[in-house]
Structures are given as C-alpha cells and as structure tokens.
Amino acid sequence: MAESNPDTHVIDFRAAEQLLAVRDPRGAVKLLDSVIAAHPENTAARLLRARAFFAAAQLRSAELEFGLVLEREPDNAFAHFALARTFERSGRPDQAMRHFRLAAALDPKPEYLEAARFGPADGQGLPGGGSGPASPDRP
C-alpha cells in the first residue's frame, strides 16, 4: 500500500470530489475515510463525505457527518440546507424545516428561501405580495 502523506490526502480528496461528480458516492466515501482518519478536523473533507453518504442514501451517516460540520461551523448555510434535505428524505419534516430556515437566514439564496417557504412560492418577499411561479417540486 502507498505511504500516506499530506500529498496523497489532497489527491484522495480531489479524487473523491470527482467520484461524487460521476455518481460513485461509495467510492468517494472509501477515499475520504483515510483523509478524515488522518485529519479529523478537516471540515471540507467531512462535508464532502456527508454529501457522499447522502448520495448513497446512507442517511443516518449523512446526518451525523453534517451534524459534525455544523458543530464546527454553525454558520455554514450549505450544511444546514443539506442536513435539512437529509431530514426531509428521512421523513422528518419538522427538523428539516428548522434547518431550511437556518440556511435561508444565513444565506438568502433563492433555493434556500424557497425550501424555507420564504420565497416566491408563497408570495413572501415579492413586491405587492403577489405569488410567483410554483416550484416543480413544491405544491
């Protein structure tokens, strides 16, 4: 087995990004396990592994990993949004809504606002209070 060093960890991290991009989340998790074992404080690696767990439908593992990221970076809007999607996919809408709203409060991206039901789909935030077009994935 090749010697583990900071260079190989960077290579493994970048390779894991590519594996996730081509929809091989399990391969990404395998590469990230060694990176995180060597650098447990590396939030970027943990966030990538959480995304890989989510993509592999390993929702409990994704939830735990996103939770660790948020312990270290409570202002990480993407981590809140991704954790909310994890809760939503797990059938826990109340917990999901809490994190959707935190994500939207931290970063008012349209995607976050809509998921938190602060966006155009419910008419809030639009001039004159009119309703915007409905999202295809939201009633």
mmCIF file of C-alpha atoms in Angstrom:
data_model
loop_
_atom_site.group_PDB
_atom_site.id
_atom_site.type_symbol
_atom_site.label_atom_id
_atom_site.label_comp_id
_atom_site.label_asym_id
_atom_site.label_seq_id
_atom_site.Cartn_x
_atom_site.Cartn_y
_atom_site.Cartn_z
ATOM 1 C CA MET A 1 0.000 0.000 0.000
ATOM 2 C CA ALA A 2 1.248 3.506 -0.796
ATOM 3 C CA GLU A 3 2.574 5.615 2.025
ATOM 4 C CA SER A 4 0.063 8.075 3.424
ATOM 5 C CA ASN A 5 1.168 11.714 3.482
ATOM 6 C CA PRO A 6 -0.391 15.163 3.037
ATOM 7 C CA ASP A 7 0.036 14.972 -0.746
ATOM 8 C CA THR A 8 -1.821 11.670 -1.006
ATOM 9 C CA HIS A 9 -4.599 13.082 1.176
ATOM 10 C CA VAL A 10 -5.059 16.033 -1.183
ATOM 11 C CA ILE A 11 -5.063 13.655 -4.147
ATOM 12 C CA ASP A 12 -7.611 11.403 -2.405
ATOM 13 C CA PHE A 13 -9.809 14.399 -1.573
ATOM 14 C CA ARG A 14 -9.759 15.637 -5.191
ATOM 15 C CA ALA A 15 -10.386 12.117 -6.488
ATOM 16 C CA ALA A 16 -13.339 11.789 -4.094
ATOM 17 C CA GLU A 17 -14.788 15.027 -5.497
ATOM 18 C CA GLN A 18 -14.543 13.542 -8.976
ATOM 19 C CA LEU A 19 -16.094 10.250 -7.911
ATOM 20 C CA LEU A 20 -19.013 12.098 -6.378
ATOM 21 C CA ALA A 21 -19.391 14.147 -9.574
ATOM 22 C CA VAL A 22 -19.666 10.940 -11.638
ATOM 23 C CA ARG A 23 -22.104 9.427 -9.139
ATOM 24 C CA ASP A 24 -19.866 6.993 -7.318
ATOM 25 C CA PRO A 25 -20.539 8.073 -3.739
ATOM 26 C CA ARG A 26 -19.385 4.806 -2.187
ATOM 27 C CA GLY A 27 -16.000 5.159 -3.876
ATOM 28 C CA ALA A 28 -15.806 8.734 -2.607
ATOM 29 C CA VAL A 29 -16.534 7.609 0.956
ATOM 30 C CA LYS A 30 -13.757 4.998 0.775
ATOM 31 C CA LEU A 31 -11.201 7.608 -0.263
ATOM 32 C CA LEU A 32 -12.392 10.134 2.302
ATOM 33 C CA ASP A 33 -12.235 7.669 5.187
ATOM 34 C CA SER A 34 -8.420 7.715 5.117
ATOM 35 C CA VAL A 35 -8.308 11.505 4.697
ATOM 36 C CA ILE A 36 -10.560 12.018 7.719
ATOM 37 C CA ALA A 37 -8.701 9.413 9.767
ATOM 38 C CA ALA A 38 -5.516 11.425 9.224
ATOM 39 C CA HIS A 39 -7.207 14.843 9.532
ATOM 40 C CA PRO A 40 -10.372 14.521 11.653
ATOM 41 C CA GLU A 41 -10.587 18.312 11.985
ATOM 42 C CA ASN A 42 -10.847 18.816 8.212
ATOM 43 C CA THR A 43 -14.336 20.228 7.759
ATOM 44 C CA ALA A 44 -14.163 20.237 3.944
ATOM 45 C CA ALA A 45 -13.459 16.508 3.891
ATOM 46 C CA ARG A 46 -16.268 15.861 6.350
ATOM 47 C CA LEU A 47 -18.691 17.937 4.304
ATOM 48 C CA LEU A 48 -17.746 16.062 1.149
ATOM 49 C CA ARG A 49 -18.149 12.729 2.931
ATOM 50 C CA ALA A 50 -21.566 13.823 4.233
ATOM 51 C CA ARG A 51 -22.606 14.652 0.665
ATOM 52 C CA ALA A 52 -21.363 11.241 -0.462
ATOM 53 C CA PHE A 53 -23.320 9.498 2.300
ATOM 54 C CA PHE A 54 -26.430 11.423 1.235
ATOM 55 C CA ALA A 55 -25.913 10.479 -2.413
ATOM 56 C CA ALA A 56 -25.511 6.829 -1.381
ATOM 57 C CA ALA A 57 -28.765 7.048 0.633
ATOM 58 C CA GLN A 58 -26.859 6.395 3.869
ATOM 59 C CA LEU A 59 -28.997 8.988 5.588
ATOM 60 C CA ARG A 60 -28.045 8.308 9.204
ATOM 61 C CA SER A 61 -24.340 8.600 8.345
ATOM 62 C CA ALA A 62 -25.033 11.767 6.354
ATOM 63 C CA GLU A 63 -26.955 13.232 9.283
ATOM 64 C CA LEU A 64 -24.122 12.511 11.714
ATOM 65 C CA GLU A 65 -21.480 13.940 9.390
ATOM 66 C CA PHE A 66 -23.466 17.116 8.601
ATOM 67 C CA GLY A 67 -24.008 17.466 12.361
ATOM 68 C CA LEU A 68 -20.243 17.334 12.979
ATOM 69 C CA VAL A 69 -19.702 20.005 10.335
ATOM 70 C CA LEU A 70 -22.312 22.215 11.997
ATOM 71 C CA GLU A 71 -20.744 21.747 15.429
ATOM 72 C CA ARG A 72 -17.569 23.267 13.993
ATOM 73 C CA GLU A 73 -19.216 25.747 11.625
ATOM 74 C CA PRO A 74 -22.685 26.642 12.911
ATOM 75 C CA ASP A 75 -22.913 29.396 10.294
ATOM 76 C CA ASN A 76 -22.441 27.029 7.334
ATOM 77 C CA ALA A 77 -25.627 27.635 5.346
ATOM 78 C CA PHE A 78 -24.959 24.795 2.905
ATOM 79 C CA ALA A 79 -24.518 22.281 5.747
ATOM 80 C CA HIS A 80 -27.840 23.397 7.268
ATOM 81 C CA PHE A 81 -29.539 23.083 3.874
ATOM 82 C CA ALA A 82 -28.041 19.647 3.207
ATOM 83 C CA LEU A 83 -28.946 18.439 6.699
ATOM 84 C CA ALA A 84 -32.486 19.677 6.089
ATOM 85 C CA ARG A 85 -32.638 17.689 2.837
ATOM 86 C CA THR A 86 -31.396 14.662 4.783
ATOM 87 C CA PHE A 87 -34.151 15.080 7.381
ATOM 88 C CA GLU A 88 -36.702 15.641 4.615
ATOM 89 C CA ARG A 89 -35.619 12.456 2.867
ATOM 90 C CA SER A 90 -35.812 10.624 6.206
ATOM 91 C CA GLY A 91 -39.432 11.698 6.704
ATOM 92 C CA ARG A 92 -38.712 14.253 9.459
ATOM 93 C CA PRO A 93 -40.239 17.465 8.076
ATOM 94 C CA ASP A 94 -40.195 19.479 11.319
ATOM 95 C CA GLN A 95 -36.455 19.004 11.783
ATOM 96 C CA ALA A 96 -35.958 19.689 8.079
ATOM 97 C CA MET A 97 -37.846 22.982 8.221
ATOM 98 C CA ARG A 98 -35.742 24.203 11.147
ATOM 99 C CA HIS A 99 -32.549 23.743 9.132
ATOM 100 C CA PHE A 100 -34.062 25.068 5.895
ATOM 101 C CA ARG A 101 -34.897 28.262 7.777
ATOM 102 C CA LEU A 102 -31.457 28.492 9.342
ATOM 103 C CA ALA A 103 -29.874 28.081 5.910
ATOM 104 C CA ALA A 104 -32.099 30.812 4.460
ATOM 105 C CA ALA A 105 -31.343 33.146 7.363
ATOM 106 C CA LEU A 106 -27.605 32.628 6.933
ATOM 107 C CA ASP A 107 -27.594 32.902 3.144
ATOM 108 C CA PRO A 108 -30.685 34.165 1.312
ATOM 109 C CA LYS A 109 -30.130 32.119 -1.851
ATOM 110 C CA PRO A 110 -33.396 31.614 -3.739
ATOM 111 C CA GLU A 111 -33.112 27.825 -3.328
ATOM 112 C CA TYR A 112 -32.773 28.174 0.452
ATOM 113 C CA LEU A 113 -35.561 30.756 0.713
ATOM 114 C CA GLU A 114 -37.939 28.617 -1.283
ATOM 115 C CA ALA A 115 -37.198 25.479 0.757
ATOM 116 C CA ALA A 116 -37.775 27.511 3.934
ATOM 117 C CA ARG A 117 -41.016 28.741 2.375
ATOM 118 C CA PHE A 118 -39.764 32.327 2.474
ATOM 119 C CA GLY A 119 -39.518 32.579 -1.295
ATOM 120 C CA PRO A 120 -41.725 33.271 -4.272
ATOM 121 C CA ALA A 121 -43.751 30.082 -3.942
ATOM 122 C CA ASP A 122 -45.695 31.549 -1.012
ATOM 123 C CA GLY A 123 -45.656 35.170 -2.172
ATOM 124 C CA GLN A 124 -43.460 36.457 0.620
ATOM 125 C CA GLY A 125 -40.780 38.884 -0.359
ATOM 126 C CA LEU A 126 -42.416 39.803 -3.652
ATOM 127 C CA PRO A 127 -43.437 43.362 -4.397
ATOM 128 C CA GLY A 128 -47.174 43.737 -3.894
ATOM 129 C CA GLY A 129 -47.387 40.364 -2.133
ATOM 130 C CA GLY A 130 -48.168 38.538 -5.389
ATOM 131 C CA SER A 131 -47.355 34.923 -5.810
ATOM 132 C CA GLY A 132 -44.514 33.831 -8.001
ATOM 133 C CA PRO A 133 -44.384 30.708 -10.128
ATOM 134 C CA ALA A 134 -44.768 27.475 -8.233
ATOM 135 C CA SER A 135 -41.720 25.283 -7.912
ATOM 136 C CA PRO A 136 -41.991 21.965 -9.746
ATOM 137 C CA ASP A 137 -41.087 20.058 -6.576
ATOM 138 C CA ARG A 138 -43.257 22.051 -4.187
ATOM 139 C CA PRO A 139 -47.055 22.339 -4.280
#
